[in-house]
Structure formats: structure tokens, C-alpha cells
C-alpha atoms as a printed R data frame, in Angstrom:
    type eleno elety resid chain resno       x       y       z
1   ATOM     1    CA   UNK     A     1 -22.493   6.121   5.415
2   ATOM     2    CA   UNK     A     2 -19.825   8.394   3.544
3   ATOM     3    CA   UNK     A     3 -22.127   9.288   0.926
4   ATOM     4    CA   UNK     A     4 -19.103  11.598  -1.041
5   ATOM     5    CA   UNK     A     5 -16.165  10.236   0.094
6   ATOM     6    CA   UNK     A     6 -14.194   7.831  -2.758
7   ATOM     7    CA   UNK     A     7 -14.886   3.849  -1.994
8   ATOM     8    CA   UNK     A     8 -10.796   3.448  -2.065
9   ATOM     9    CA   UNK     A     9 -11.116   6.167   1.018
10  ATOM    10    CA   UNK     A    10 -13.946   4.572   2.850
11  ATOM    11    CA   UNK     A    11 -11.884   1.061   2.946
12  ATOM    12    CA   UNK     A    12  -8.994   2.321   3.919
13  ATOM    13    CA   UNK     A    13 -10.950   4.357   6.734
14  ATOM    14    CA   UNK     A    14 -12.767   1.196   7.832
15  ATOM    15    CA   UNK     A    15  -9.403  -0.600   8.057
16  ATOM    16    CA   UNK     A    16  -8.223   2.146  10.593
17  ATOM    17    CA   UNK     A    17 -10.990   2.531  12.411
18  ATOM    18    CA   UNK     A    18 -11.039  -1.136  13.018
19  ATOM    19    CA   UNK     A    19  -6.984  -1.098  14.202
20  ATOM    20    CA   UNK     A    20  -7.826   1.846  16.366
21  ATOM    21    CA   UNK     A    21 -11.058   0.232  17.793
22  ATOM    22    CA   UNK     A    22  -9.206  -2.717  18.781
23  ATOM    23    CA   UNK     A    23  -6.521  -0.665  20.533
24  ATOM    24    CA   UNK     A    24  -9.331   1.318  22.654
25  ATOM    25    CA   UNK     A    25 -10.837  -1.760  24.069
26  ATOM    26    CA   UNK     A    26  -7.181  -2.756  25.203
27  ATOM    27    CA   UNK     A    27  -7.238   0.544  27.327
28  ATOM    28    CA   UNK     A    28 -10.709   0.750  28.452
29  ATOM    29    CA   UNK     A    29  -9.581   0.076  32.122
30  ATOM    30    CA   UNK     A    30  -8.211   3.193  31.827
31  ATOM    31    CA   UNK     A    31  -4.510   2.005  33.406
32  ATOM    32    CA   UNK     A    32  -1.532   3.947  33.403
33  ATOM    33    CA   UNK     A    33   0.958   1.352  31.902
34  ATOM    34    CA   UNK     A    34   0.091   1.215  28.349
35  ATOM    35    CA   UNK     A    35  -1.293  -2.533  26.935
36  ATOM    36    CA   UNK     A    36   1.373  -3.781  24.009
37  ATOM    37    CA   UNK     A    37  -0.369  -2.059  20.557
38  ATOM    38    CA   UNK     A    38  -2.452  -4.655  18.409
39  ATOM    39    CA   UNK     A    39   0.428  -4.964  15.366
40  ATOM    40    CA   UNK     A    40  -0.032  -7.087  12.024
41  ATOM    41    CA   UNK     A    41   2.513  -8.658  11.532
42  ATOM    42    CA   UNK     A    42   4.419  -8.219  14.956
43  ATOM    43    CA   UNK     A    43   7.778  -6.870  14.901
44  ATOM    44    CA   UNK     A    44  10.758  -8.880  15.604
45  ATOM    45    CA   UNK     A    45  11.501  -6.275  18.634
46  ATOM    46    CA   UNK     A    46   9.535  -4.306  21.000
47  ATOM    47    CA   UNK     A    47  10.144  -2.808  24.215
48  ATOM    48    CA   UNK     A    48   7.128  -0.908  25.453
49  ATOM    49    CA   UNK     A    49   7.841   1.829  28.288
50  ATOM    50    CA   UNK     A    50   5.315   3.447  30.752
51  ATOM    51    CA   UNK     A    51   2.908   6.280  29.290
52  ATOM    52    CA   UNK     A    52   1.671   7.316  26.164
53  ATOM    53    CA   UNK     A    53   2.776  10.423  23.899
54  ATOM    54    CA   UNK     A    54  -0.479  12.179  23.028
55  ATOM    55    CA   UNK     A    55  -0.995  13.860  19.555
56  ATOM    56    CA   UNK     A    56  -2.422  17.251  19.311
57  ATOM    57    CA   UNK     A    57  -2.966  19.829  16.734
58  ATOM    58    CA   UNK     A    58   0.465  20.932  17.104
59  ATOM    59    CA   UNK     A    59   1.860  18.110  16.599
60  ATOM    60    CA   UNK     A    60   3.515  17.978  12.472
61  ATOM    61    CA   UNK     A    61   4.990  15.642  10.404
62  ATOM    62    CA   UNK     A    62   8.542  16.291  10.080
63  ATOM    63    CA   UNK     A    63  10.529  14.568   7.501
64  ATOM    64    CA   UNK     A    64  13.696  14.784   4.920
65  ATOM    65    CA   UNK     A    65  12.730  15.402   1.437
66  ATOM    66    CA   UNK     A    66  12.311  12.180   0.009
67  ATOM    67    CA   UNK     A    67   9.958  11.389   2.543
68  ATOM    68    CA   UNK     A    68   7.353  14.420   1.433
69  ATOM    69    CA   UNK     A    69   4.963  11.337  -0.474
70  ATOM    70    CA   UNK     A    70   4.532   9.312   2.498
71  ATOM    71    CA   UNK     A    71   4.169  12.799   4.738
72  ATOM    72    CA   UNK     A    72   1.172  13.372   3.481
73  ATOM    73    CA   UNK     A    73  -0.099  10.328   3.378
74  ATOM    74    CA   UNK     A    74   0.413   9.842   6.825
75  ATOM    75    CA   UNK     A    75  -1.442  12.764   7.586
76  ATOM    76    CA   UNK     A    76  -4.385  11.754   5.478
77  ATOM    77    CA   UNK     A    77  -4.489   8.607   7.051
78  ATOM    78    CA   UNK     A    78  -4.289   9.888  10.670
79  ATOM    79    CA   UNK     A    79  -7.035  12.440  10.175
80  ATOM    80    CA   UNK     A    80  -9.267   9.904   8.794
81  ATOM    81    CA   UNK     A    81  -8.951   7.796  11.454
82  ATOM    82    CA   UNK     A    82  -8.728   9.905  14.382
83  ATOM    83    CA   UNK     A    83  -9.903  13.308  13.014
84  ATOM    84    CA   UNK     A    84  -7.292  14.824  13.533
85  ATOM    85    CA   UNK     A    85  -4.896  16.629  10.763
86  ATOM    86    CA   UNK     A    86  -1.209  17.048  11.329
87  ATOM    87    CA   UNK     A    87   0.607  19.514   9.201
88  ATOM    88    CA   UNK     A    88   3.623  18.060   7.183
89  ATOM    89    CA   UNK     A    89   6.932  19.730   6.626
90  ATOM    90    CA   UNK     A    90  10.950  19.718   6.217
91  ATOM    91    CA   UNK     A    91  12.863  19.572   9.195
92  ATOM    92    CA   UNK     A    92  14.091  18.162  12.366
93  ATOM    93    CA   UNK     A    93  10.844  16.436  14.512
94  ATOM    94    CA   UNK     A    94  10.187  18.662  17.900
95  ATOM    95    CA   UNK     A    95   8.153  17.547  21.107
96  ATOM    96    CA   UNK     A    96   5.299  15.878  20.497
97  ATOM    97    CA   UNK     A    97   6.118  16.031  16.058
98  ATOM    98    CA   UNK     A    98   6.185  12.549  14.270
99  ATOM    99    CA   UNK     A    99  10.020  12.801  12.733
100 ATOM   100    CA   UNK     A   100  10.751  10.123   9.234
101 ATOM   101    CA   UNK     A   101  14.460   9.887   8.442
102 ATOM   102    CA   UNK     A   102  16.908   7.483   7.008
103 ATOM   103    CA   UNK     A   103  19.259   5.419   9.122
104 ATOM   104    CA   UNK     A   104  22.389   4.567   7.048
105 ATOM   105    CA   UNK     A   105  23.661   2.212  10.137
106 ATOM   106    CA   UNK     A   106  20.618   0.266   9.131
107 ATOM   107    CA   UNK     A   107  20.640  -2.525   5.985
108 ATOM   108    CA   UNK     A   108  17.772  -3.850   3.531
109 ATOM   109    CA   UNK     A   109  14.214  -2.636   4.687
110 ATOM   110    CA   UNK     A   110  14.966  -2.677   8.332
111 ATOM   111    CA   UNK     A   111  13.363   0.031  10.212
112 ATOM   112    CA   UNK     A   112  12.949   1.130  13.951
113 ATOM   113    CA   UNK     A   113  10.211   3.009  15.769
114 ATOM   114    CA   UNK     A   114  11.179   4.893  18.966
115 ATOM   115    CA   UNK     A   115   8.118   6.867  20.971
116 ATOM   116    CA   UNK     A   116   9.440   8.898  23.791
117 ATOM   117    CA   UNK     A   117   9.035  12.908  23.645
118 ATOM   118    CA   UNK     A   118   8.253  12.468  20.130
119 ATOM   119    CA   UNK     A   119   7.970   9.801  17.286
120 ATOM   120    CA   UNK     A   120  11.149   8.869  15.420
121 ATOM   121    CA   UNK     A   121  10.720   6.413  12.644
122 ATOM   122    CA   UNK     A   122  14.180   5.635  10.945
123 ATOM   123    CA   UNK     A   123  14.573   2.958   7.970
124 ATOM   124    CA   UNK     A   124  17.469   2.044   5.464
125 ATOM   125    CA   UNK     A   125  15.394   3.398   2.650
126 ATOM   126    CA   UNK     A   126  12.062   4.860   1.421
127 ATOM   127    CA   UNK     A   127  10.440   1.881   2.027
128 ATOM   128    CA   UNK     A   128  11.429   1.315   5.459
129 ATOM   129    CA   UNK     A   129  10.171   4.162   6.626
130 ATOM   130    CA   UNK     A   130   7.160   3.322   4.984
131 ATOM   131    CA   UNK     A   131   6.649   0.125   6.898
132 ATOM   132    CA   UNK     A   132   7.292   2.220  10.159
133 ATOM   133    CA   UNK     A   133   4.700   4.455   9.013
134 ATOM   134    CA   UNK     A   134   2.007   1.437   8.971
135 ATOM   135    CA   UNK     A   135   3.559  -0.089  12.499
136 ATOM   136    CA   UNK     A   136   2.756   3.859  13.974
137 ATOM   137    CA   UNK     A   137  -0.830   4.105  12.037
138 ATOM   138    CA   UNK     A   138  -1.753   0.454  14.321
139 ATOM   139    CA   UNK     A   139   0.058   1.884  17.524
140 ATOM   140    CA   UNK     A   140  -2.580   4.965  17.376
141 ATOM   141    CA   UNK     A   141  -5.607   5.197  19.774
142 ATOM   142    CA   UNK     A   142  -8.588   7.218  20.460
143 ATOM   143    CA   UNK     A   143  -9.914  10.331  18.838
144 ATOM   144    CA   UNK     A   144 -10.862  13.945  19.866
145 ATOM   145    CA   UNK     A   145  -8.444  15.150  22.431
146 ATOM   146    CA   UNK     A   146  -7.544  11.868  23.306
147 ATOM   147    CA   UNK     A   147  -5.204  10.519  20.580
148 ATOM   148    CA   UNK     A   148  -2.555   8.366  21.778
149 ATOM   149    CA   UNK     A   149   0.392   6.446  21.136
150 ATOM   150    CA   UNK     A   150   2.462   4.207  23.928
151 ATOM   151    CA   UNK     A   151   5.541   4.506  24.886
152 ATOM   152    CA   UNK     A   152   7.821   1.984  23.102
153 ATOM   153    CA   UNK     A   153  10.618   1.463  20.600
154 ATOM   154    CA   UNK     A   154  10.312  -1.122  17.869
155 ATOM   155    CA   UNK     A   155  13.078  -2.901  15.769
156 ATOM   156    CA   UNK     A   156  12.006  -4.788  12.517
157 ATOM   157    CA   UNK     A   157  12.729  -6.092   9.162
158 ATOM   158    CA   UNK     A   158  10.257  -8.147   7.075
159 ATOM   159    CA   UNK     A   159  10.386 -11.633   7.785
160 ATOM   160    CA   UNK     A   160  10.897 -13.158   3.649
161 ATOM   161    CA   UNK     A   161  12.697 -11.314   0.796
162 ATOM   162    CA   UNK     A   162   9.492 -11.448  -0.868
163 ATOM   163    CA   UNK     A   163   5.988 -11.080   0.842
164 ATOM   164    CA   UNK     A   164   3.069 -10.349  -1.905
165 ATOM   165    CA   UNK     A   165   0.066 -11.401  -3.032
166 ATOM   166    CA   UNK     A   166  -1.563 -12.073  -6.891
167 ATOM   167    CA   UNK     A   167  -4.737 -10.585  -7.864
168 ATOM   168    CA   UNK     A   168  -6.167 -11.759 -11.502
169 ATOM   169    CA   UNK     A   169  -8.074  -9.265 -13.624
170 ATOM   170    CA   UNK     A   170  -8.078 -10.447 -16.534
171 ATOM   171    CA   UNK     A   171 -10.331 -13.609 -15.672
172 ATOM   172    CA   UNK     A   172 -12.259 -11.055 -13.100
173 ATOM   173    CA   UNK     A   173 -11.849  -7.280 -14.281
174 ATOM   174    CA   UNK     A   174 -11.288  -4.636 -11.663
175 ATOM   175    CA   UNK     A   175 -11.577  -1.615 -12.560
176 ATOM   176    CA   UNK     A   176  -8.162   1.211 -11.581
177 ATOM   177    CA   UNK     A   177 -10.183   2.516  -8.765
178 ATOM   178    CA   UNK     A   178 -11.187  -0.690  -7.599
179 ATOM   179    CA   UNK     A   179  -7.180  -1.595  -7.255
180 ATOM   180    CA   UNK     A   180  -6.187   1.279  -4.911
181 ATOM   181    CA   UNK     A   181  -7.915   0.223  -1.578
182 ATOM   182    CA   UNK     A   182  -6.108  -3.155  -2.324
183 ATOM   183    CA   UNK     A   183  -3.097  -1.131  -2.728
184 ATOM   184    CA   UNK     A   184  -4.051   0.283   0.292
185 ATOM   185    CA   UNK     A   185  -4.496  -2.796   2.243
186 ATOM   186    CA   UNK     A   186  -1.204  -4.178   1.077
187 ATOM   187    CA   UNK     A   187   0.398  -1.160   2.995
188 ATOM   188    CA   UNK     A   188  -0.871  -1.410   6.215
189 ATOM   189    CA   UNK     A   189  -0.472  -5.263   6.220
190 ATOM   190    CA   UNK     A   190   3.455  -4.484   4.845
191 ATOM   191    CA   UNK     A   191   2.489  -6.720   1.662
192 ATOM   192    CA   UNK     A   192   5.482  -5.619  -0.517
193 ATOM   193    CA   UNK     A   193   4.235  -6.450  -3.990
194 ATOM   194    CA   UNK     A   194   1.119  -6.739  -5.759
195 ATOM   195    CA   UNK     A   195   0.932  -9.037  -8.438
196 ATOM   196    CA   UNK     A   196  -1.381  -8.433 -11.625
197 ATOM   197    CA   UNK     A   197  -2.370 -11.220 -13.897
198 ATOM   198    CA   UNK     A   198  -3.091  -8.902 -16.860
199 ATOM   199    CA   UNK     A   199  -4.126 -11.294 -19.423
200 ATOM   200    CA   UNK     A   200  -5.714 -14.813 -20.372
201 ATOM   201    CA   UNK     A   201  -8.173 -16.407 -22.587
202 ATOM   202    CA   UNK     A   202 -10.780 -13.733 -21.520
203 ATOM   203    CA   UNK     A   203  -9.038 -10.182 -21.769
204 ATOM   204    CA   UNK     A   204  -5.895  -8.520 -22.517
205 ATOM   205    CA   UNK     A   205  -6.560  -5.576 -19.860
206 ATOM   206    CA   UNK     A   206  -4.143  -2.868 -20.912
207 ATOM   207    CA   UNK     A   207  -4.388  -0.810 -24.291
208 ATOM   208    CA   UNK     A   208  -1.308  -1.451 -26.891
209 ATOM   209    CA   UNK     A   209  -0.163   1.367 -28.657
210 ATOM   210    CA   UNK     A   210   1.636  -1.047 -30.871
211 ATOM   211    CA   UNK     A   211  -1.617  -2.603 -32.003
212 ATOM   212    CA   UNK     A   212  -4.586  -0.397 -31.651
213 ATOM   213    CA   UNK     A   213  -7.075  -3.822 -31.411
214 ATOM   214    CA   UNK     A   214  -5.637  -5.279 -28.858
215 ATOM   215    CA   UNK     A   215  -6.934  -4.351 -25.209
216 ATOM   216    CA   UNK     A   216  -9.142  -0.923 -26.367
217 ATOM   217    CA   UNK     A   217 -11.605  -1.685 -23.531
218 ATOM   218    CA   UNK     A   218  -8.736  -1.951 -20.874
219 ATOM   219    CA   UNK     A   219  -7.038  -0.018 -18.999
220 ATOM   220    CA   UNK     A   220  -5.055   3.026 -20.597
221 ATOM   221    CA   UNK     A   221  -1.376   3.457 -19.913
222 ATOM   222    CA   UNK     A   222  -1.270   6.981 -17.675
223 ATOM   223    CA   UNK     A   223  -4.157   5.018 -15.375
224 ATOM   224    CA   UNK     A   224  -1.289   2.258 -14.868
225 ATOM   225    CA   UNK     A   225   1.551   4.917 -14.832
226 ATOM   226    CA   UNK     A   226  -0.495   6.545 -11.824
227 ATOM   227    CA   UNK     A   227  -1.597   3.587 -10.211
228 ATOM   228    CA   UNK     A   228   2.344   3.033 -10.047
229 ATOM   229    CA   UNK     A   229   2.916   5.702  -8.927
230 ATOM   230    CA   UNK     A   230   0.639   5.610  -6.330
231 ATOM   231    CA   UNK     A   231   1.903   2.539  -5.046
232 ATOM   232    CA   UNK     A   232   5.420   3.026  -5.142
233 ATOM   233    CA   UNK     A   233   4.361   5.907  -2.664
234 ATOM   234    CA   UNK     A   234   3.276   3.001  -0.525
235 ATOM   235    CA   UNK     A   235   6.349   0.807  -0.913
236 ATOM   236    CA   UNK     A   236   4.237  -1.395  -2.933
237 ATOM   237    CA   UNK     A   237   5.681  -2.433  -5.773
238 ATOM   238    CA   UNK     A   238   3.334  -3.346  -8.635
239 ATOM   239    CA   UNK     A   239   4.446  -6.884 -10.725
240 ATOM   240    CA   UNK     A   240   2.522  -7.157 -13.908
241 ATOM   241    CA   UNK     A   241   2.283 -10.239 -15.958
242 ATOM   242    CA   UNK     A   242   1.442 -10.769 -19.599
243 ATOM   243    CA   UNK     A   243   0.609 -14.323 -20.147
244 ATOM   244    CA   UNK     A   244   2.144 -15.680 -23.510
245 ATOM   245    CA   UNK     A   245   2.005 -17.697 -25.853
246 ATOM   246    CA   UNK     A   246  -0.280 -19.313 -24.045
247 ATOM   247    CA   UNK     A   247  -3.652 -18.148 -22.864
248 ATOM   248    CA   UNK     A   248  -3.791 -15.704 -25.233
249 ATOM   249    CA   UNK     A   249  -6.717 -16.535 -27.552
250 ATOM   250    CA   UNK     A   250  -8.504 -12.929 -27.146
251 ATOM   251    CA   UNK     A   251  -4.953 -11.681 -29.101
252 ATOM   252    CA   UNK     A   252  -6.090 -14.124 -31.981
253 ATOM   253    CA   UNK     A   253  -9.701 -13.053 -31.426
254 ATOM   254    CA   UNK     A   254  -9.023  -9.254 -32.051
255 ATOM   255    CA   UNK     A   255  -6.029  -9.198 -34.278
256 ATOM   256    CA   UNK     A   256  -5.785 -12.954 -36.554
257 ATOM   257    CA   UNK     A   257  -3.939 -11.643 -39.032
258 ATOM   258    CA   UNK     A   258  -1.216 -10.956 -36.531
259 ATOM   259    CA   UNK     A   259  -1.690 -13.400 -33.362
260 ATOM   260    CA   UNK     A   260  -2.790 -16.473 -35.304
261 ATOM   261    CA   UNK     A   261  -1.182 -19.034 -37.075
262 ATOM   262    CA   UNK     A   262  -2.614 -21.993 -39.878
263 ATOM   263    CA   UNK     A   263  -1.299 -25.509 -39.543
264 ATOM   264    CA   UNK     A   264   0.607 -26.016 -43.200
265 ATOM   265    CA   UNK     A   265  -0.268 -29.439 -43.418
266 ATOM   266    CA   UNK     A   266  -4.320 -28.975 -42.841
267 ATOM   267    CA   UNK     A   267  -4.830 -25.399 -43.158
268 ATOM   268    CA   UNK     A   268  -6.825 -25.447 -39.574
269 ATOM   269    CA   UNK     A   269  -5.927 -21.864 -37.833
270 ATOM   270    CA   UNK     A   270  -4.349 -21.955 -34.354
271 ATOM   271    CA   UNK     A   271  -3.276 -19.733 -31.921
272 ATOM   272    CA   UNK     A   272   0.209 -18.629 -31.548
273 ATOM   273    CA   UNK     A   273   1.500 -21.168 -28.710
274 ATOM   274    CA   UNK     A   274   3.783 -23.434 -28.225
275 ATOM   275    CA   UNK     A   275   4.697 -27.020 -27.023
């Protein structure tokens, strides 16, 4: 279907399309009074007005600095979904712009969402405004000339401290490219960490520059400095875990004369672990 576009891009474009296509059969009666926006998860405030604020190709990205990353983003996002490609700068948001800025009246990674003359998305911090940025990507409809947003303002905060989900690949090995749709999906969904299992009894995924053996067919350290990077862009924060002692025989396997250990009393070799 999108014979050169990246899988990572495809997914994520499916994903959209699939928010946006469920927002166009909540308007196909073509009423004036906008239908509440399909939203995962839904905000703990929402006050939808009358109308819709309708994006053009005039209409830009305007942000503070810090928010340059998720700027573009935005804009790559949008145009894959609806075609269209806003332009991205510095400044304050006017008619009909999409403004990101930080709110220092608000606290932890509470955000709010305002749609009137123009989209204002305000959070305590980076990744606030990212999760704004997700709520606004769901709110869109349409495409062509026809690319829409209701009139509304939102209030919201996640709903735990911690909201994430673990993905092993050491038992199932994905490769980096494979990870960034998933990084993706944990975005729009406002999953705030992704947690790697990095090693078992199968693989040790990442290459050690302490011990050349260990992990050579794995992943190399500037493809998980960049795949980081690329998720802290997201307001995804990556949690890796190295599983040891235990489930650790491939360490054994590729280095004994560093990870394994003989039993003095028989002589039988183990590996390093403990009770």
C-alpha cells in the first residue's frame, strides 16, 4: 500500500487514520453542534462549545523553544493523517495557528487544551504538552479542505503516577526499527514508559564495550542512544532492564572464564547466581 514509506510510518499512519475515521462517522449527519471527539483515555474535563476551528494551509505550529521536537512532530503526524502540512515556528499562536506553551500555574503532567480562534495547548512541562499534543491529533477530522477540530477546552492529568507497559526482547528479538511504531503507539495512547526486558537465558541484546563477547549480535549503543532520544521526544521514557544474576546463562555461554563459576567441593561449573 505505501510501498516506500518506513513500516514505523505506515503504523503510526494507520493509527491516525483509524482515530480520524472514527471521528468522521460521528459527523456524517453533517450537524452544526460538533459530536464530543473519540479520546483514548478520556480526559478528566471537557467542555465542548458549538463549531469547529478548521485548519488550513495557513495555519502553523507556534511554540516556545523547548517545544521545537514535538513541533515537528506534530506536523508530521497531521500531514500524514490529513494531508495536510503545517509549518512550525517560534512565537505567539495567531488565528487559526496551533500555539504549545508551558503553564507554570499548572503542577506534575497536567495539561489543558482550549479550541476557540485558535488551539492553545498549555502543560506544566515538556511532557504535558506532549500529552495535549496526542488529545489534539484524536480531536482532528476530515481531510482536503475539510480538516476540523471542535470547539472545546480540555483539562487533564494522567490518571496513575506510573502508566507503562513491558515489552521482552530478549526472549523475542525486535529489531530498533521494529521498537519505534511501539514507541509510537505508546504516545498517542499517553503510555508514559516503555519497559525493555533486555536480557535472559536466550540473549543479552545490547553490545558491551566492557566485554567485547558479550551481546555482539545486539543492538549497538548510538541505536539505543537514538531510540532514546526519540522517545524522550515523545514523553516516553524508555526503562531498560538487565536481568542478573539470574537468567543470565548466555553471559556464561559467551564469556566462562568471566561469568561462570566451579563448585569447590565437585568441580561442576555453574553460572554466576545466587540463592
Amino acid at each position: 500500500m505505501f510501498p516506500t514509506m518506513p513500516t514505523f510510518h505506515r503504523t503510526a499512519l494507520l493509527l491516525l487514520c483509524a482515530l480520524i475515521l472514527l471521528q468522521d462517522v460521528a459527523h456524517a449527519s453533517g450537524r452544526a453542534a460538533p459530536a464530543p471527539p473519540s479520546l483514548i483515555p478520556w480526559p478528566k474535563t471537557l467542555h465542548l462549545g458549538e463549531g469547529y476551528l478548521m485548519l488550513s494551509n495557513r495555519s502553523r505550529i507556534m511554540v516556545e523553544s523547548k517545544f521545537r521536537p514535538i513541533a515537528a512532530i506534530l506536523s508530521d503526524e497531521i500531514f500524514m493523517a490529513t494531508g495536510l502540512r503545517l509549518a512550525t515556528g517560534e512565537g505567539v499562536p495567531s488565528l487559526d495557528d496551533i500555539g504549545l506553551a508551558l503553564d507554570p500555574a499548572l503542577t506534575g503532567e497536567a495539561y489543558t487544551l482550549k479550541v476557540d480562534g485558535r488551539v492553545r495547548i498549555a502543560g506544566a512541562n515538556y511532557n504535558a504538552v506532549v500529552m495535549g499534543t496526542a488529545t489534539l491529533l484524536q480531536a482532528i477530522t476530515g481531510k482536503g479542505k475539510e480538516i476540523r477540530i471542535p470547539m472545546m477546552a480540555i483539562s487533564d492529568q494522567p490518571g496513575s503516577v506510573y502508566c507503562g507497559m513491558m515489552l521482552d526482547v530478549a526472549r523475542q528479538h525486535h529489531p530498533i526499527a521494529a521498537l519505534r511504531p511501539i514507541i509510537e503507539m505508546c504516545r498517542l495512547y499517553k503510555i508514559r514508559y516503555l519497559h525493555l526486558h533486555l536480557s535472559d537465558d536466550q540473549l543479552f541484546t545490547f553490545h558491551s564495550t566492557a566485554y567485547p563477547k558479550i551481546g555482539a549480535q545486539g543492538y549497538k549503543r548510538e541505536d539505543l542512544v537514538d531510540l532514546v532520544a526519540y522517545a524522550d521526544a515523545r514523553a516516553v521514557t524508555i526503562v531498560p532492564e538487565i536481568e542478573m544474576p539470574g537468567h543470565s546463562s548466555v553471559l556464561a555461554a559467551q564469556m566462562p572464564e568471566v561469568f561462570e563459576t566451579r563448585d569447590p567441593a565437585t568441580g561442576k561449573s555453574h553460572v554466576l547466581c545466587v540463592d
